[in-house]
């Protein structure tokens, strides 16, 4: 099926469905609430409030099968060259499990096991020292995933190490991060796949000077030689990365060392196990009961069928307040493409703008626009069934707000006063974690990874390159001499701005 035909049929399905209000679709299908939901391990997901019907789901699944979703999932796990523009596999699944019989996947898994053994040794060595604080220096995929997991999984009481993150090249970020820390009781992790990332090198230099010596400096990189030469870090303090793992998929590797330092290596292994459980489900389950496939097809329906240009992710647990930041990179860097694998233009749209926040704070900021604004914005609501906090009344109030918002989004409310009328018809997915544990968080993040990949398969784009990230970096490197007064910029607007910046 060509892209033109697929898009035409998708729009025809949408045209058939949208004439029926979402609230009516729900009310006239008594078993919809149960049938449009899945329980996979520690995750429960309800798609009952998405604006499609059973026939639309059948069409979506047939279209996904025609696009080769099942075969391309197998290719991902088996280590085939799915990142065709860079000629690489994408074997992040091998970091957390052994689900493929191919030699390349098995070798990758063995390398991951060896790296985890070294991670445990590093943790044991640091635990035996006087170090109390860890500063993790990285940006993008080397920062967002570990930062999210540490924030979500660190308990109410401090663990053996306090982990801090430094990503932004702005010197104020380094100044604030280091304030109050003792260099004699601090170790630093420099995380960079190429060890050529400007932000990480500059902040790494600040950390090296601040520590006073190199004995508590560690690196995680695929470029061991450069890490050793640039920062005088010996091999035993450099943990590996590989070119078959993209940055935004790397938290399952040694890049997850900050996570393991914060919650313990055994808990980090549970985090990997949760992701591996989701991997097995996605690889082995038919599309009609496959959680990642259902999530991906919902995203396609909303973006390409209904034309919704943005997507919100709303976490009703304060420990997941960084989830929207993490998913913003995972989804938009992976799917922000306008050409297909063969270089031809994409027909239709790919990624919406992902954004969000944590409830109930966001209910007092942008929810006004979600309920009564002119744009319909689909949302993923994330909740946690069991709370670790000793405040049951607060947890019940949190659940009441979660349920109320999803109901109000879908059903709206009529009023004779137009200012107090709510149109409803706002689609949403609700995902509930049994409790927020390393295992459940691992499963949740792996589900989103596979949803992203299946969306890329549907539209024939590459989810694993990110050339759009590079252009600004290239231009910035050419402007550094101009900022130092050693050269002139070619662009006339930039020249004027340089005059202002140089004062």
Short mmCIF file of C-alpha atoms in Angstrom, two decimals:
data_model
loop_
_atom_site.label_atom_id
_atom_site.label_comp_id
_atom_site.label_asym_id
_atom_site.label_seq_id
_atom_site.Cartn_x
_atom_site.Cartn_y
_atom_site.Cartn_z
CA UNK A 1 0.00 0.00 0.00
CA UNK A 2 1.47 3.36 -1.05
CA UNK A 3 1.64 6.30 1.34
CA UNK A 4 -0.93 8.20 -0.74
CA UNK A 5 -3.40 5.33 -0.63
CA UNK A 6 -2.80 4.74 3.09
CA UNK A 7 -3.36 8.41 3.91
CA UNK A 8 -6.49 8.54 1.74
CA UNK A 9 -7.95 5.47 3.48
CA UNK A 10 -7.01 6.82 6.89
CA UNK A 11 -8.81 10.07 6.23
CA UNK A 12 -11.84 8.16 4.99
CA UNK A 13 -11.93 6.19 8.25
CA UNK A 14 -11.61 9.40 10.24
CA UNK A 15 -14.43 11.00 8.25
CA UNK A 16 -16.66 8.05 9.05
CA UNK A 17 -15.90 8.16 12.80
CA UNK A 18 -15.79 11.86 13.66
CA UNK A 19 -19.44 12.46 12.88
CA UNK A 20 -20.15 10.57 16.11
CA UNK A 21 -19.13 12.48 19.27
CA UNK A 22 -16.61 10.73 21.51
CA UNK A 23 -19.02 10.63 24.45
CA UNK A 24 -21.59 8.89 22.21
CA UNK A 25 -19.05 6.32 21.03
CA UNK A 26 -18.42 5.43 24.67
CA UNK A 27 -22.06 5.48 25.76
CA UNK A 28 -23.32 3.24 22.94
CA UNK A 29 -20.68 0.53 23.40
CA UNK A 30 -21.21 -1.02 26.88
CA UNK A 31 -18.09 -3.23 26.76
CA UNK A 32 -15.79 -0.56 25.31
CA UNK A 33 -14.24 0.41 28.66
CA UNK A 34 -13.03 -3.16 29.22
CA UNK A 35 -12.27 -4.10 25.62
CA UNK A 36 -10.25 -0.96 24.89
CA UNK A 37 -7.82 -1.64 27.76
CA UNK A 38 -4.75 -3.81 28.33
CA UNK A 39 -2.79 -5.00 31.37
CA UNK A 40 0.86 -5.77 30.61
CA UNK A 41 2.95 -6.58 33.65
CA UNK A 42 2.83 -3.56 35.98
CA UNK A 43 1.11 -1.33 33.40
CA UNK A 44 -2.59 -0.89 32.69
CA UNK A 45 -3.59 1.23 29.70
CA UNK A 46 -7.06 2.41 28.69
CA UNK A 47 -7.68 3.68 25.15
CA UNK A 48 -11.46 3.87 25.64
CA UNK A 49 -11.44 7.68 25.48
CA UNK A 50 -9.68 7.90 22.12
CA UNK A 51 -11.88 9.10 19.26
CA UNK A 52 -12.07 5.91 17.20
CA UNK A 53 -14.27 2.85 17.06
CA UNK A 54 -13.70 -0.86 16.65
CA UNK A 55 -13.72 -0.78 12.85
CA UNK A 56 -11.14 2.02 12.82
CA UNK A 57 -8.87 -0.05 15.04
CA UNK A 58 -9.21 -3.01 12.68
CA UNK A 59 -8.20 -0.78 9.76
CA UNK A 60 -5.24 0.66 11.66
CA UNK A 61 -3.93 -2.79 12.56
CA UNK A 62 -4.27 -4.03 8.99
CA UNK A 63 -2.42 -0.96 7.75
CA UNK A 64 0.33 -1.56 10.31
CA UNK A 65 0.66 -5.16 9.18
CA UNK A 66 0.84 -4.03 5.55
CA UNK A 67 3.62 -1.62 6.50
CA UNK A 68 5.63 -4.58 7.86
CA UNK A 69 5.38 -3.78 11.56
CA UNK A 70 5.81 -7.37 12.74
CA UNK A 71 8.79 -8.01 10.48
CA UNK A 72 10.46 -4.71 11.33
CA UNK A 73 10.13 -5.41 15.06
CA UNK A 74 11.92 -8.70 14.51
CA UNK A 75 14.58 -6.88 12.50
CA UNK A 76 15.11 -4.42 15.36
CA UNK A 77 15.69 -7.18 17.93
CA UNK A 78 17.84 -9.24 15.55
CA UNK A 79 20.31 -6.42 14.95
CA UNK A 80 19.53 -5.72 11.31
CA UNK A 81 20.52 -2.32 9.90
CA UNK A 82 17.41 -0.38 10.91
CA UNK A 83 19.35 2.90 11.12
CA UNK A 84 19.94 2.91 7.37
CA UNK A 85 21.25 6.47 7.04
CA UNK A 86 24.15 5.67 9.36
CA UNK A 87 24.44 2.00 8.44
CA UNK A 88 23.89 0.69 11.99
CA UNK A 89 21.61 -1.57 13.98
CA UNK A 90 19.77 -0.18 16.99
CA UNK A 91 20.29 -2.82 19.66
CA UNK A 92 19.13 -1.06 22.81
CA UNK A 93 16.89 -4.07 23.49
CA UNK A 94 20.04 -6.22 23.86
CA UNK A 95 21.13 -4.00 26.76
CA UNK A 96 18.31 -5.35 28.89
CA UNK A 97 17.47 -8.80 27.55
CA UNK A 98 18.37 -11.73 25.31
CA UNK A 99 15.42 -12.15 22.97
CA UNK A 100 17.19 -12.80 19.69
CA UNK A 101 19.10 -15.87 18.44
CA UNK A 102 21.29 -13.86 16.07
CA UNK A 103 24.98 -13.64 16.78
CA UNK A 104 25.09 -9.85 16.62
CA UNK A 105 22.33 -9.54 19.21
CA UNK A 106 23.92 -12.15 21.47
CA UNK A 107 27.31 -10.44 21.24
CA UNK A 108 25.69 -7.12 22.10
CA UNK A 109 23.99 -8.65 25.10
CA UNK A 110 27.26 -10.14 26.34
CA UNK A 111 28.94 -6.74 26.02
CA UNK A 112 26.09 -5.23 28.02
CA UNK A 113 26.52 -7.83 30.77
CA UNK A 114 30.26 -7.13 30.92
CA UNK A 115 29.58 -3.40 31.21
CA UNK A 116 27.10 -4.00 34.04
CA UNK A 117 29.73 -6.01 35.89
CA UNK A 118 32.11 -3.06 35.58
CA UNK A 119 29.38 -0.68 36.73
CA UNK A 120 28.96 -2.75 39.88
CA UNK A 121 32.72 -2.64 40.50
CA UNK A 122 32.77 1.16 40.13
CA UNK A 123 29.89 1.49 42.59
CA UNK A 124 31.63 -0.78 45.09
CA UNK A 125 34.87 1.19 44.77
CA UNK A 126 33.12 4.53 45.26
CA UNK A 127 31.08 3.11 48.14
CA UNK A 128 34.32 2.25 49.91
CA UNK A 129 35.59 5.82 49.49
CA UNK A 130 34.65 9.08 51.18
CA UNK A 131 32.63 10.23 48.17
CA UNK A 132 29.08 11.30 49.03
CA UNK A 133 28.08 13.25 45.91
CA UNK A 134 28.15 12.42 42.19
CA UNK A 135 27.96 15.03 39.44
CA UNK A 136 26.80 13.56 36.12
CA UNK A 137 27.86 15.70 33.16
CA UNK A 138 26.09 15.07 29.86
CA UNK A 139 23.40 16.47 27.60
CA UNK A 140 20.47 15.14 25.58
CA UNK A 141 20.29 11.37 25.77
CA UNK A 142 23.24 11.32 28.14
CA UNK A 143 21.25 13.37 30.63
CA UNK A 144 17.47 13.24 30.24
CA UNK A 145 16.94 9.51 30.79
CA UNK A 146 19.23 9.16 33.83
CA UNK A 147 17.90 12.42 35.27
CA UNK A 148 14.29 11.23 34.96
CA UNK A 149 15.01 7.80 36.49
CA UNK A 150 17.00 9.20 39.41
CA UNK A 151 14.32 11.76 40.20
CA UNK A 152 11.53 9.20 39.91
CA UNK A 153 13.13 6.33 41.80
CA UNK A 154 15.15 8.00 44.56
CA UNK A 155 13.40 7.36 47.86
CA UNK A 156 12.31 9.84 50.49
CA UNK A 157 15.53 9.10 52.41
CA UNK A 158 18.93 9.76 50.79
CA UNK A 159 20.77 6.75 49.39
CA UNK A 160 24.50 6.13 49.60
CA UNK A 161 25.14 8.85 47.00
CA UNK A 162 23.46 12.10 46.15
CA UNK A 163 23.43 12.43 42.35
CA UNK A 164 23.43 15.84 40.66
CA UNK A 165 23.13 16.58 36.94
CA UNK A 166 24.86 19.22 34.84
CA UNK A 167 23.90 19.60 31.18
CA UNK A 168 23.49 23.22 30.10
CA UNK A 169 26.57 25.03 28.79
CA UNK A 170 25.43 28.17 30.63
CA UNK A 171 28.02 28.78 33.35
CA UNK A 172 25.29 29.58 35.86
CA UNK A 173 24.23 25.93 35.69
CA UNK A 174 27.68 24.76 36.77
CA UNK A 175 27.86 27.43 39.45
CA UNK A 176 24.54 26.36 40.97
CA UNK A 177 25.26 22.64 40.72
CA UNK A 178 28.59 22.90 42.53
CA UNK A 179 27.41 25.31 45.20
CA UNK A 180 27.48 23.59 48.57
CA UNK A 181 29.36 20.52 47.36
CA UNK A 182 32.76 19.51 48.74
CA UNK A 183 35.26 18.70 45.95
CA UNK A 184 37.03 16.22 48.22
CA UNK A 185 33.82 14.23 48.63
CA UNK A 186 32.56 14.49 45.06
CA UNK A 187 33.13 12.34 41.96
CA UNK A 188 32.23 13.34 38.40
CA UNK A 189 30.94 11.26 35.48
CA UNK A 190 31.55 12.69 32.02
CA UNK A 191 29.08 11.08 29.61
CA UNK A 192 29.51 11.61 25.89
CA UNK A 193 29.30 9.07 23.10
CA UNK A 194 31.86 10.82 20.87
CA UNK A 195 33.55 12.88 23.57
CA UNK A 196 33.22 15.79 21.18
CA UNK A 197 30.05 17.39 22.59
CA UNK A 198 30.85 21.03 23.30
CA UNK A 199 28.62 21.38 26.37
CA UNK A 200 30.01 18.27 28.03
CA UNK A 201 33.64 19.14 27.32
CA UNK A 202 33.28 22.66 28.68
CA UNK A 203 31.43 21.54 31.81
CA UNK A 204 33.85 18.64 32.19
CA UNK A 205 36.72 21.11 32.22
CA UNK A 206 35.02 23.08 34.98
CA UNK A 207 34.56 19.89 37.03
CA UNK A 208 38.15 18.79 36.51
CA UNK A 209 39.49 22.12 37.73
CA UNK A 210 37.02 22.24 40.62
CA UNK A 211 37.88 18.72 41.83
CA UNK A 212 41.56 19.65 41.98
CA UNK A 213 42.83 16.31 40.62
CA UNK A 214 41.74 13.56 38.23
CA UNK A 215 41.37 10.70 40.71
CA UNK A 216 37.58 11.04 41.00
CA UNK A 217 36.88 11.65 37.33
CA UNK A 218 35.08 8.92 35.35
CA UNK A 219 33.97 8.77 31.72
CA UNK A 220 31.34 6.87 29.76
CA UNK A 221 32.06 7.01 26.05
CA UNK A 222 32.49 5.15 22.79
CA UNK A 223 35.66 7.20 22.20
CA UNK A 224 38.00 5.85 24.87
CA UNK A 225 41.11 7.41 23.33
CA UNK A 226 39.67 10.90 23.34
CA UNK A 227 38.36 10.57 26.89
CA UNK A 228 41.80 9.45 28.01
CA UNK A 229 43.70 12.16 26.18
CA UNK A 230 41.37 15.09 26.85
CA UNK A 231 40.90 14.47 30.57
CA UNK A 232 43.69 12.10 31.54
CA UNK A 233 41.21 9.41 32.59
CA UNK A 234 42.69 5.90 32.74
CA UNK A 235 40.98 2.98 31.01
CA UNK A 236 39.75 1.45 34.26
CA UNK A 237 37.64 4.57 34.88
CA UNK A 238 36.12 4.66 31.37
CA UNK A 239 32.95 2.63 30.80
CA UNK A 240 31.80 1.74 27.28
CA UNK A 241 29.15 3.02 24.92
CA UNK A 242 28.59 1.57 21.45
CA UNK A 243 27.60 2.98 18.07
CA UNK A 244 24.68 0.53 17.93
CA UNK A 245 22.93 2.41 20.75
CA UNK A 246 21.59 5.90 20.12
CA UNK A 247 21.93 8.54 22.80
CA UNK A 248 18.22 8.71 23.66
CA UNK A 249 18.16 4.91 24.04
CA UNK A 250 21.35 4.72 26.11
CA UNK A 251 20.07 4.95 29.71
CA UNK A 252 19.93 1.12 29.71
CA UNK A 253 23.71 1.00 29.21
CA UNK A 254 26.58 2.30 31.34
CA UNK A 255 25.03 5.73 30.73
CA UNK A 256 22.66 4.55 33.47
CA UNK A 257 25.50 4.56 36.01
CA UNK A 258 24.04 7.68 37.72
CA UNK A 259 20.81 5.71 38.17
CA UNK A 260 22.64 2.75 39.67
CA UNK A 261 24.60 5.05 41.99
CA UNK A 262 21.39 6.69 43.19
CA UNK A 263 19.21 3.59 43.70
CA UNK A 264 21.73 0.73 43.85
CA UNK A 265 22.85 -1.72 41.19
CA UNK A 266 20.27 -4.35 42.12
CA UNK A 267 17.47 -1.83 41.62
CA UNK A 268 19.02 -0.81 38.30
CA UNK A 269 18.89 -4.48 37.25
CA UNK A 270 15.16 -4.43 38.15
CA UNK A 271 14.79 -1.35 35.93
CA UNK A 272 16.32 -3.30 33.04
CA UNK A 273 14.12 -6.31 33.82
CA UNK A 274 10.98 -4.19 33.57
CA UNK A 275 12.04 -2.98 30.14
CA UNK A 276 12.91 -6.54 29.09
CA UNK A 277 9.44 -7.69 30.15
CA UNK A 278 7.90 -5.06 27.87
CA UNK A 279 10.30 -6.06 25.07
CA UNK A 280 9.08 -9.65 25.25
CA UNK A 281 5.45 -8.53 25.20
CA UNK A 282 5.95 -6.25 22.18
CA UNK A 283 7.95 -8.81 20.20
CA UNK A 284 5.71 -11.80 20.88
CA UNK A 285 2.16 -10.36 21.09
CA UNK A 286 -0.14 -9.91 18.07
CA UNK A 287 -0.89 -6.31 17.15
CA UNK A 288 -4.48 -6.40 18.44
CA UNK A 289 -3.28 -6.99 22.04
CA UNK A 290 0.12 -5.33 21.74
CA UNK A 291 0.38 -2.31 24.04
CA UNK A 292 3.09 -0.47 22.11
CA UNK A 293 1.33 -1.09 18.80
CA UNK A 294 -1.98 0.21 20.17
CA UNK A 295 -0.24 3.32 21.50
CA UNK A 296 1.55 3.88 18.18
CA UNK A 297 -1.60 3.48 16.09
CA UNK A 298 -3.44 5.89 18.38
CA UNK A 299 -0.69 8.45 17.80
CA UNK A 300 -0.96 7.95 14.02
CA UNK A 301 -4.75 8.31 14.15
CA UNK A 302 -4.52 11.56 16.11
CA UNK A 303 -1.70 13.14 14.12
CA UNK A 304 -2.31 11.99 10.57
CA UNK A 305 -6.01 11.32 10.66
CA UNK A 306 -7.44 13.96 12.97
CA UNK A 307 -4.60 16.43 12.33
CA UNK A 308 -3.79 17.24 15.95
CA UNK A 309 -0.49 19.10 15.98
CA UNK A 310 0.46 18.70 19.63
CA UNK A 311 0.36 15.93 22.25
CA UNK A 312 0.40 16.40 26.02
CA UNK A 313 1.76 13.97 28.59
CA UNK A 314 0.37 14.62 32.06
CA UNK A 315 1.83 12.68 34.97
CA UNK A 316 -0.26 12.48 38.13
CA UNK A 317 2.69 11.66 40.35
CA UNK A 318 5.22 14.30 41.31
CA UNK A 319 8.06 11.80 40.97
CA UNK A 320 7.34 11.69 37.22
CA UNK A 321 7.55 15.44 36.70
CA UNK A 322 10.47 15.01 34.25
CA UNK A 323 8.67 12.42 32.11
CA UNK A 324 7.42 15.01 29.62
CA UNK A 325 10.97 16.34 29.13
CA UNK A 326 12.28 12.84 28.50
CA UNK A 327 9.49 11.91 26.09
CA UNK A 328 9.85 15.19 24.27
CA UNK A 329 13.33 14.16 23.17
CA UNK A 330 12.52 10.50 22.60
CA UNK A 331 9.55 11.21 20.37
CA UNK A 332 10.48 14.44 18.61
CA UNK A 333 14.12 13.60 17.92
CA UNK A 334 13.12 10.17 16.64
CA UNK A 335 10.10 11.14 14.54
CA UNK A 336 10.93 14.71 13.55
CA UNK A 337 11.68 13.72 9.95
CA UNK A 338 10.29 14.96 6.64
CA UNK A 339 11.85 12.38 4.30
CA UNK A 340 11.41 8.63 4.08
CA UNK A 341 14.18 6.04 4.26
CA UNK A 342 14.69 6.30 0.51
CA UNK A 343 15.01 10.09 0.65
CA UNK A 344 11.57 10.81 -0.82
CA UNK A 345 9.29 13.30 0.95
CA UNK A 346 6.96 12.06 3.66
CA UNK A 347 3.31 12.12 2.66
CA UNK A 348 1.34 13.78 5.45
CA UNK A 349 2.73 14.64 8.87
CA UNK A 350 4.88 12.72 11.31
CA UNK A 351 5.49 13.95 14.82
CA UNK A 352 3.33 16.35 16.85
CA UNK A 353 4.88 18.70 19.40
CA UNK A 354 5.16 16.80 22.69
CA UNK A 355 4.91 18.74 25.91
CA UNK A 356 3.31 18.48 29.33
CA UNK A 357 3.83 18.60 33.05
CA UNK A 358 2.68 17.14 36.32
CA UNK A 359 -0.81 17.19 37.82
CA UNK A 360 -2.31 18.86 39.74
CA UNK A 361 -0.02 21.85 39.18
CA UNK A 362 -0.76 22.01 35.46
CA UNK A 363 -4.50 22.12 36.09
CA UNK A 364 -3.90 25.67 37.33
CA UNK A 365 -1.87 26.71 34.30
CA UNK A 366 -2.53 25.40 30.78
CA UNK A 367 -5.59 23.19 31.39
CA UNK A 368 -7.82 26.16 30.59
CA UNK A 369 -6.65 25.94 26.97
CA UNK A 370 -7.02 22.14 26.95
CA UNK A 371 -10.67 22.33 28.03
CA UNK A 372 -11.91 25.45 26.25
CA UNK A 373 -9.27 26.45 23.72
CA UNK A 374 -9.81 26.25 19.99
CA UNK A 375 -7.24 23.48 19.48
CA UNK A 376 -7.90 19.90 20.50
CA UNK A 377 -4.83 18.45 22.23
CA UNK A 378 -4.77 14.69 22.91
CA UNK A 379 -3.15 13.65 26.16
CA UNK A 380 -1.52 10.69 27.84
CA UNK A 381 -2.48 10.71 31.53
CA UNK A 382 -0.06 8.73 33.70
CA UNK A 383 -1.12 7.65 37.18
CA UNK A 384 0.21 5.41 39.95
CA UNK A 385 -2.22 3.15 41.79
CA UNK A 386 -0.31 2.55 45.04
CA UNK A 387 1.56 5.38 46.77
CA UNK A 388 4.61 5.15 49.02
CA UNK A 389 3.79 8.47 50.70
CA UNK A 390 2.10 8.26 54.13
CA UNK A 391 -0.70 10.66 53.14
CA UNK A 392 -3.70 8.64 51.87
CA UNK A 393 -6.03 11.63 51.68
CA UNK A 394 -3.65 13.38 49.30
CA UNK A 395 -3.39 10.26 47.15
CA UNK A 396 -7.16 9.93 46.92
CA UNK A 397 -7.39 13.60 45.93
CA UNK A 398 -4.74 13.02 43.26
CA UNK A 399 -6.71 10.08 41.86
CA UNK A 400 -9.94 12.08 41.96
CA UNK A 401 -8.33 14.81 39.87
CA UNK A 402 -6.87 12.32 37.40
CA UNK A 403 -10.24 10.64 36.87
CA UNK A 404 -12.10 13.95 36.73
CA UNK A 405 -9.86 15.44 34.08
CA UNK A 406 -10.03 12.46 31.72
CA UNK A 407 -13.82 12.32 32.12
CA UNK A 408 -14.22 16.06 31.57
CA UNK A 409 -11.92 15.98 28.54
CA UNK A 410 -14.09 13.36 26.89
CA UNK A 411 -17.59 14.34 27.95
CA UNK A 412 -17.47 18.11 28.43
CA UNK A 413 -20.46 19.88 29.93
CA UNK A 414 -23.32 21.84 28.42
CA UNK A 415 -24.34 25.25 29.71
CA UNK A 416 -26.64 28.04 28.62
CA UNK A 417 -23.74 30.36 29.39
CA UNK A 418 -21.21 29.93 26.55
CA UNK A 419 -18.40 30.97 28.87
CA UNK A 420 -19.16 28.00 31.11
CA UNK A 421 -19.70 25.45 28.34
CA UNK A 422 -17.17 22.66 27.71
CA UNK A 423 -17.26 21.04 24.29
CA UNK A 424 -15.62 17.79 25.36
CA UNK A 425 -14.41 15.45 22.65
CA UNK A 426 -10.82 15.78 23.87
CA UNK A 427 -9.23 12.32 23.43
CA UNK A 428 -6.93 10.83 26.03
CA UNK A 429 -5.15 7.62 27.01
CA UNK A 430 -4.81 6.68 30.67
CA UNK A 431 -1.81 4.61 31.75
CA UNK A 432 -1.68 3.35 35.33
CA UNK A 433 1.39 1.89 37.02
CA UNK A 434 0.71 -0.57 39.84
CA UNK A 435 3.30 1.38 41.83
CA UNK A 436 6.29 3.45 40.86
CA UNK A 437 9.17 0.98 40.99
CA UNK A 438 12.28 0.42 38.89
CA UNK A 439 10.45 -2.39 37.10
CA UNK A 440 7.31 -0.39 36.26
CA UNK A 441 9.29 2.66 35.12
CA UNK A 442 11.47 0.44 32.91
CA UNK A 443 8.37 -1.09 31.35
CA UNK A 444 6.77 2.31 30.77
CA UNK A 445 9.81 3.80 29.02
CA UNK A 446 10.32 0.69 26.88
CA UNK A 447 6.67 0.87 25.80
CA UNK A 448 7.16 4.43 24.59
CA UNK A 449 10.36 3.44 22.76
CA UNK A 450 8.56 0.71 20.84
CA UNK A 451 5.59 2.96 20.11
CA UNK A 452 7.96 5.47 18.53
CA UNK A 453 9.66 2.79 16.44
CA UNK A 454 6.34 1.39 15.18
CA UNK A 455 5.21 4.88 14.18
CA UNK A 456 8.43 5.27 12.18
CA UNK A 457 7.79 1.93 10.46
CA UNK A 458 4.25 3.00 9.54
CA UNK A 459 5.54 6.08 7.72
CA UNK A 460 8.83 4.61 6.48
CA UNK A 461 11.14 7.04 8.29
CA UNK A 462 14.31 6.50 10.32
CA UNK A 463 13.73 6.77 14.08
CA UNK A 464 17.43 6.49 14.92
CA UNK A 465 19.29 9.36 13.27
CA UNK A 466 19.15 13.01 14.35
CA UNK A 467 20.90 15.06 11.73
CA UNK A 468 18.66 18.00 12.57
CA UNK A 469 20.55 18.37 15.84
CA UNK A 470 23.83 18.98 14.04
CA UNK A 471 23.23 22.10 11.95
CA UNK A 472 22.97 24.54 14.84
CA UNK A 473 26.10 23.02 16.42
CA UNK A 474 28.03 23.46 13.18
CA UNK A 475 27.01 27.10 12.84
CA UNK A 476 27.80 27.76 16.50
CA UNK A 477 31.35 26.45 16.06
CA UNK A 478 31.95 28.90 13.21
CA UNK A 479 30.66 31.81 15.31
CA UNK A 480 32.96 31.31 18.29
CA UNK A 481 35.83 33.20 16.57
CA UNK A 482 33.41 36.00 15.70
CA UNK A 483 32.35 36.31 19.33
CA UNK A 484 36.00 36.57 20.29
CA UNK A 485 36.45 39.39 17.77
CA UNK A 486 38.71 37.29 15.57
CA UNK A 487 36.39 36.96 12.55
CA UNK A 488 33.25 38.34 10.97
CA UNK A 489 29.93 36.55 10.52
CA UNK A 490 28.54 36.17 7.00
CA UNK A 491 24.89 36.67 7.92
CA UNK A 492 23.94 40.38 8.21
CA UNK A 493 21.48 39.87 11.07
CA UNK A 494 24.03 37.81 12.97
CA UNK A 495 26.63 40.57 12.46
CA UNK A 496 24.27 43.11 14.02
CA UNK A 497 23.52 40.80 16.95
CA UNK A 498 27.24 40.19 17.46
CA UNK A 499 27.80 43.92 17.80
CA UNK A 500 25.17 43.99 20.52
CA UNK A 501 26.56 40.93 22.33
CA UNK A 502 30.11 42.25 22.27
CA UNK A 503 28.84 45.47 23.84
#
